[in-house]
Amino acid sequence: MGDFKHLVVAKFKEGVAVEEIVKGMEKLVAEIDTVKSFEWGQDLESQEMLRQGFTHAFLMTFNNQGDFTAFLSHPNHVEFSTTFSAAIEKIVLLDFPAVPVKAPK
Amino acid sequence: MGDFKHLVVAKFKEGVAVEEIVKGMEKLVAEIDTVKSFEWGQDLESQEMLRQGFTHAFLMTFNNQGDFTAFLSHPNHVEFSTTFSAAIEKIVLLDFPAVPVKAPK
C-alpha cells in the first residue's frame, strides 16, 4: 500500500509574505507527529499558460488515510487553515492514496 | 539539495479511458531512466469546491533540473504529451526544486 497524500496547489494574494506562511506550515508539520513527510516548492519552469497562475505546491505524506483525517481535525491545523485561507487567491486541493509506480533506486 | 519535481494536476475529458492514459505514463517513466520516481493518485477526500474539478495528480521526481529538462525533450515524452493533451479538459503544471522540510523517519 502506498501512502496517503495531501496536495495543495496555491496562488497567494499580492503582498502576502509567503515566507511567513511557509514558516507557519513548517511549524505545523513539526508539531503534528502523524505528518510523515512534507515538502514544497515554487514553480520555476512552467509556461504561464500551463501553471494557470498557481505558483506553489505543498505536499504532505501520511502513513494512511486515518492519520490524514486526524491531521485535518487537529486544533493546530484548524488554526493554521484560517491564516492560510486568508493568504491565498486561489487553491486546488487533492487528497489521495498514492500509487507508487516507480520507486527511488 | 532536494530533488526536482514535475507535478501535473489534471481533469480528464468525459469518456476518456483514464486507465489507458495512466498505463501510458507508467510505460513512459519505465522507459526513461532519468525519472527517479513516479507516483500518482485520484482524489478521494476533497470537497468539490476545493478540488476545482481536478481529479488526478501525477508527480515525477528527478535528481536535478538537468534530468528533468532531458526528460521533457525525450522523444517518448514528446509523443506521450500529444496523447495526454488530447485527453485532458484542464491542467495545472508546476515544476520546482523540492524543499524537503520533514523527511520520512
mmCIF file of C-alpha atoms in Angstrom:
data_model
loop_
_atom_site.group_PDB
_atom_site.id
_atom_site.type_symbol
_atom_site.label_atom_id
_atom_site.label_comp_id
_atom_site.label_asym_id
_atom_site.label_seq_id
_atom_site.Cartn_x
_atom_site.Cartn_y
_atom_site.Cartn_z
ATOM 1 C CA MET A 1 0.000 0.000 0.000
ATOM 2 C CA GLY A 2 1.130 3.482 -0.811
ATOM 3 C CA ASP A 3 0.983 6.445 1.466
ATOM 4 C CA PHE A 4 -1.860 8.924 1.711
ATOM 5 C CA LYS A 5 -1.078 12.329 0.208
ATOM 6 C CA HIS A 6 -2.411 15.810 0.866
ATOM 7 C CA LEU A 7 -1.573 18.099 -2.056
ATOM 8 C CA VAL A 8 -2.149 21.834 -2.026
ATOM 9 C CA VAL A 9 -1.519 23.981 -5.094
ATOM 10 C CA ALA A 10 -1.837 27.678 -4.376
ATOM 11 C CA LYS A 11 -1.606 31.185 -5.695
ATOM 12 C CA PHE A 12 -1.048 33.751 -2.957
ATOM 13 C CA LYS A 13 -2.612 37.181 -2.821
ATOM 14 C CA GLU A 14 -0.404 40.083 -3.791
ATOM 15 C CA GLY A 15 1.611 41.428 -0.887
ATOM 16 C CA VAL A 16 1.418 38.237 1.167
ATOM 17 C CA ALA A 17 4.675 37.302 2.936
ATOM 18 C CA VAL A 18 4.863 33.786 1.553
ATOM 19 C CA GLU A 19 7.962 33.016 3.652
ATOM 20 C CA GLU A 20 5.895 33.577 6.790
ATOM 21 C CA ILE A 21 3.168 31.254 5.560
ATOM 22 C CA VAL A 22 5.738 28.578 4.746
ATOM 23 C CA LYS A 23 7.322 29.003 8.189
ATOM 24 C CA GLY A 24 3.894 28.504 9.731
ATOM 25 C CA MET A 25 3.419 25.342 7.724
ATOM 26 C CA GLU A 26 6.849 24.034 8.728
ATOM 27 C CA LYS A 27 5.984 24.650 12.373
ATOM 28 C CA LEU A 28 2.642 22.906 11.907
ATOM 29 C CA VAL A 29 4.091 19.712 10.443
ATOM 30 C CA ALA A 30 6.839 19.682 13.076
ATOM 31 C CA GLU A 31 4.166 19.809 15.790
ATOM 32 C CA ILE A 32 1.992 17.025 14.423
ATOM 33 C CA ASP A 33 3.568 13.573 14.515
ATOM 34 C CA THR A 34 1.209 11.940 12.059
ATOM 35 C CA VAL A 35 2.648 14.035 9.228
ATOM 36 C CA LYS A 36 5.203 11.547 7.915
ATOM 37 C CA SER A 37 6.879 13.859 5.455
ATOM 38 C CA PHE A 38 6.430 17.312 3.985
ATOM 39 C CA GLU A 39 7.987 19.025 1.006
ATOM 40 C CA TRP A 40 7.108 22.068 -1.003
ATOM 41 C CA GLY A 41 8.311 24.132 -3.903
ATOM 42 C CA GLN A 42 7.838 27.206 -6.013
ATOM 43 C CA ASP A 43 7.351 26.773 -9.736
ATOM 44 C CA LEU A 44 10.406 27.602 -11.853
ATOM 45 C CA GLU A 45 9.813 26.175 -15.244
ATOM 46 C CA SER A 46 6.259 26.117 -16.442
ATOM 47 C CA GLN A 47 4.976 28.383 -19.060
ATOM 48 C CA GLU A 48 2.456 30.785 -17.546
ATOM 49 C CA MET A 49 -0.324 29.162 -19.571
ATOM 50 C CA LEU A 50 0.339 25.757 -18.062
ATOM 51 C CA ARG A 51 0.592 26.838 -14.458
ATOM 52 C CA GLN A 52 -2.661 28.784 -14.604
ATOM 53 C CA GLY A 53 -1.382 31.417 -12.215
ATOM 54 C CA PHE A 54 -0.540 28.891 -9.494
ATOM 55 C CA THR A 55 2.942 29.288 -8.062
ATOM 56 C CA HIS A 56 3.383 26.956 -5.083
ATOM 57 C CA ALA A 57 2.877 23.272 -4.343
ATOM 58 C CA PHE A 58 2.782 21.774 -0.855
ATOM 59 C CA LEU A 59 2.799 18.015 -0.391
ATOM 60 C CA MET A 60 2.241 16.199 2.872
ATOM 61 C CA THR A 61 2.523 12.449 3.241
ATOM 62 C CA PHE A 62 0.761 10.299 5.815
ATOM 63 C CA ASN A 63 1.063 6.589 6.550
ATOM 64 C CA ASN A 64 -2.642 6.107 5.955
ATOM 65 C CA GLN A 65 -5.937 7.911 5.498
ATOM 66 C CA GLY A 66 -6.714 7.762 9.213
ATOM 67 C CA ASP A 67 -3.592 9.752 10.057
ATOM 68 C CA PHE A 68 -4.630 12.325 7.466
ATOM 69 C CA THR A 69 -8.123 12.619 8.906
ATOM 70 C CA ALA A 70 -6.661 13.096 12.373
ATOM 71 C CA PHE A 71 -4.381 15.832 10.996
ATOM 72 C CA LEU A 72 -7.344 17.684 9.453
ATOM 73 C CA SER A 73 -9.142 17.949 12.769
ATOM 74 C CA HIS A 74 -6.015 18.704 14.827
ATOM 75 C CA PRO A 75 -6.532 22.104 16.530
ATOM 76 C CA ASN A 76 -3.199 23.429 15.220
ATOM 77 C CA HIS A 77 -4.233 22.566 11.673
ATOM 78 C CA VAL A 78 -7.640 24.155 12.099
ATOM 79 C CA GLU A 79 -5.970 27.319 13.376
ATOM 80 C CA PHE A 80 -3.373 27.398 10.597
ATOM 81 C CA SER A 81 -6.037 26.840 7.932
ATOM 82 C CA THR A 82 -7.626 30.158 8.827
ATOM 83 C CA THR A 83 -4.329 32.006 8.303
ATOM 84 C CA PHE A 84 -3.638 30.097 5.087
ATOM 85 C CA SER A 85 -7.102 30.676 3.638
ATOM 86 C CA ALA A 86 -6.790 34.407 4.203
ATOM 87 C CA ALA A 87 -3.493 34.485 2.274
ATOM 88 C CA ILE A 88 -4.487 32.681 -0.910
ATOM 89 C CA GLU A 89 -6.062 33.989 -4.052
ATOM 90 C CA LYS A 90 -6.857 30.528 -5.371
ATOM 91 C CA ILE A 91 -6.225 26.925 -4.465
ATOM 92 C CA VAL A 92 -6.538 23.373 -5.708
ATOM 93 C CA LEU A 93 -6.569 20.667 -3.093
ATOM 94 C CA LEU A 94 -6.312 16.940 -3.788
ATOM 95 C CA ASP A 95 -6.193 14.135 -1.222
ATOM 96 C CA PHE A 96 -5.390 10.674 -2.483
ATOM 97 C CA PRO A 97 -3.874 7.296 -1.738
ATOM 98 C CA ALA A 98 -0.578 7.411 -3.639
ATOM 99 C CA VAL A 99 0.041 4.745 -6.234
ATOM 100 C CA PRO A 100 3.826 4.314 -6.314
ATOM 101 C CA VAL A 101 4.774 3.264 -9.846
ATOM 102 C CA LYS A 102 8.492 3.808 -9.823
ATOM 103 C CA ALA A 103 10.316 3.956 -6.518
ATOM 104 C CA PRO A 104 13.686 5.603 -5.983
ATOM 105 C CA LYS A 105 16.534 3.131 -6.550
ATOM 106 C CA MET B 1 19.600 19.785 -2.046
ATOM 107 C CA GLY B 2 16.168 18.419 -2.716
ATOM 108 C CA ASP B 3 15.023 16.695 -5.854
ATOM 109 C CA PHE B 4 13.417 18.393 -8.817
ATOM 110 C CA LYS B 5 9.669 17.715 -9.134
ATOM 111 C CA HIS B 6 7.280 17.703 -12.071
ATOM 112 C CA LEU B 7 3.689 17.963 -10.839
ATOM 113 C CA VAL B 8 0.675 17.574 -13.086
ATOM 114 C CA VAL B 9 -2.853 18.118 -11.780
ATOM 115 C CA ALA B 10 -5.494 17.167 -14.315
ATOM 116 C CA LYS B 11 -9.152 16.852 -15.102
ATOM 117 C CA PHE B 12 -9.834 14.412 -17.930
ATOM 118 C CA LYS B 13 -12.448 14.844 -20.629
ATOM 119 C CA GLU B 14 -15.615 12.844 -20.248
ATOM 120 C CA GLY B 15 -15.360 9.391 -21.767
ATOM 121 C CA VAL B 16 -11.562 9.236 -21.611
ATOM 122 C CA ALA B 17 -10.171 5.848 -20.526
ATOM 123 C CA VAL B 18 -8.025 7.202 -17.692
ATOM 124 C CA GLU B 19 -6.567 3.721 -17.010
ATOM 125 C CA GLU B 20 -5.091 3.725 -20.509
ATOM 126 C CA ILE B 21 -3.547 7.142 -20.006
ATOM 127 C CA VAL B 22 -2.054 6.044 -16.692
ATOM 128 C CA LYS B 23 -0.678 2.877 -18.329
ATOM 129 C CA GLY B 24 0.942 5.049 -20.975
ATOM 130 C CA MET B 25 2.512 7.190 -18.289
ATOM 131 C CA GLU B 26 3.777 4.139 -16.402
ATOM 132 C CA LYS B 27 5.343 2.869 -19.623
ATOM 133 C CA LEU B 28 6.918 6.262 -20.253
ATOM 134 C CA VAL B 29 8.596 6.550 -16.858
ATOM 135 C CA ALA B 30 9.780 2.925 -17.084
ATOM 136 C CA GLU B 31 11.458 3.727 -20.407
ATOM 137 C CA ILE B 32 13.235 6.873 -19.272
ATOM 138 C CA ASP B 33 15.983 6.308 -16.716
ATOM 139 C CA THR B 34 16.245 9.895 -15.545
ATOM 140 C CA VAL B 35 12.803 9.665 -13.949
ATOM 141 C CA LYS B 36 13.871 8.768 -10.408
ATOM 142 C CA SER B 37 10.425 8.092 -9.048
ATOM 143 C CA PHE B 38 6.802 8.423 -10.065
ATOM 144 C CA GLU B 39 3.576 8.251 -8.123
ATOM 145 C CA TRP B 40 0.048 9.320 -8.821
ATOM 146 C CA GLY B 41 -3.382 9.313 -7.284
ATOM 147 C CA GLN B 42 -7.036 10.070 -7.699
ATOM 148 C CA ASP B 43 -8.673 12.468 -5.275
ATOM 149 C CA LEU B 44 -10.829 10.833 -2.612
ATOM 150 C CA GLU B 45 -11.432 13.386 0.029
ATOM 151 C CA SER B 46 -11.669 16.954 -1.096
ATOM 152 C CA GLN B 47 -14.851 18.818 -1.208
ATOM 153 C CA GLU B 48 -15.761 19.585 -4.803
ATOM 154 C CA MET B 49 -15.224 23.287 -4.156
ATOM 155 C CA LEU B 50 -11.645 22.758 -3.078
ATOM 156 C CA ARG B 51 -10.593 20.465 -5.868
ATOM 157 C CA GLN B 52 -11.939 22.816 -8.541
ATOM 158 C CA GLY B 53 -12.950 19.930 -10.777
ATOM 159 C CA PHE B 54 -9.458 18.419 -10.832
ATOM 160 C CA THR B 55 -9.361 14.708 -10.084
ATOM 161 C CA HIS B 56 -5.843 13.357 -10.626
ATOM 162 C CA ALA B 57 -2.329 14.253 -9.521
ATOM 163 C CA PHE B 58 0.834 12.894 -11.120
ATOM 164 C CA LEU B 59 4.200 13.516 -9.506
ATOM 165 C CA MET B 60 7.561 12.731 -11.059
ATOM 166 C CA THR B 61 10.845 13.176 -9.243
ATOM 167 C CA PHE B 62 14.232 13.810 -10.816
ATOM 168 C CA ASN B 63 17.688 14.032 -9.262
ATOM 169 C CA ASN B 64 18.151 17.524 -10.645
ATOM 170 C CA GLN B 65 16.757 20.079 -13.064
ATOM 171 C CA GLY B 66 19.016 18.862 -15.871
ATOM 172 C CA ASP B 67 17.474 15.396 -15.741
ATOM 173 C CA PHE B 68 14.038 16.980 -15.899
ATOM 174 C CA THR B 69 14.960 19.098 -18.918
ATOM 175 C CA ALA B 70 16.314 15.990 -20.668
ATOM 176 C CA PHE B 71 13.043 14.178 -19.895
ATOM 177 C CA LEU B 72 10.977 16.997 -21.431
ATOM 178 C CA SER B 73 12.766 16.738 -24.760
ATOM 179 C CA HIS B 74 12.934 12.920 -24.811
ATOM 180 C CA PRO B 75 11.112 11.699 -27.949
ATOM 181 C CA ASN B 76 8.924 9.303 -25.918
ATOM 182 C CA HIS B 77 7.807 12.170 -23.690
ATOM 183 C CA VAL B 78 7.093 14.419 -26.650
ATOM 184 C CA GLU B 79 4.977 11.655 -28.201
ATOM 185 C CA PHE B 80 3.117 10.906 -24.972
ATOM 186 C CA SER B 81 2.407 14.593 -24.380
ATOM 187 C CA THR B 82 0.317 14.697 -27.536
ATOM 188 C CA THR B 83 -1.858 11.802 -26.320
ATOM 189 C CA PHE B 84 -2.115 13.298 -22.849
ATOM 190 C CA SER B 85 -3.023 16.782 -24.061
ATOM 191 C CA ALA B 86 -5.849 15.370 -26.165
ATOM 192 C CA ALA B 87 -7.316 13.598 -23.115
ATOM 193 C CA ILE B 88 -7.462 16.459 -20.638
ATOM 194 C CA GLU B 89 -10.099 19.078 -20.077
ATOM 195 C CA LYS B 90 -7.880 21.187 -17.861
ATOM 196 C CA ILE B 91 -4.456 21.035 -16.292
ATOM 197 C CA VAL B 92 -2.158 22.734 -13.824
ATOM 198 C CA LEU B 93 1.520 22.043 -14.192
ATOM 199 C CA LEU B 94 4.213 23.035 -11.690
ATOM 200 C CA ASP B 95 7.933 22.276 -11.911
ATOM 201 C CA PHE B 96 10.028 23.038 -8.876
ATOM 202 C CA PRO B 97 13.064 22.178 -6.817
ATOM 203 C CA ALA B 98 11.589 20.386 -3.812
ATOM 204 C CA VAL B 99 12.311 21.810 -0.390
ATOM 205 C CA PRO B 100 12.228 18.808 1.960
ATOM 206 C CA VAL B 101 11.059 20.053 5.353
ATOM 207 C CA LYS B 102 10.213 16.838 7.106
ATOM 208 C CA ALA B 103 11.712 13.600 5.835
ATOM 209 C CA PRO B 104 10.274 10.149 6.495
ATOM 210 C CA LYS B 105 11.709 8.683 9.695
#
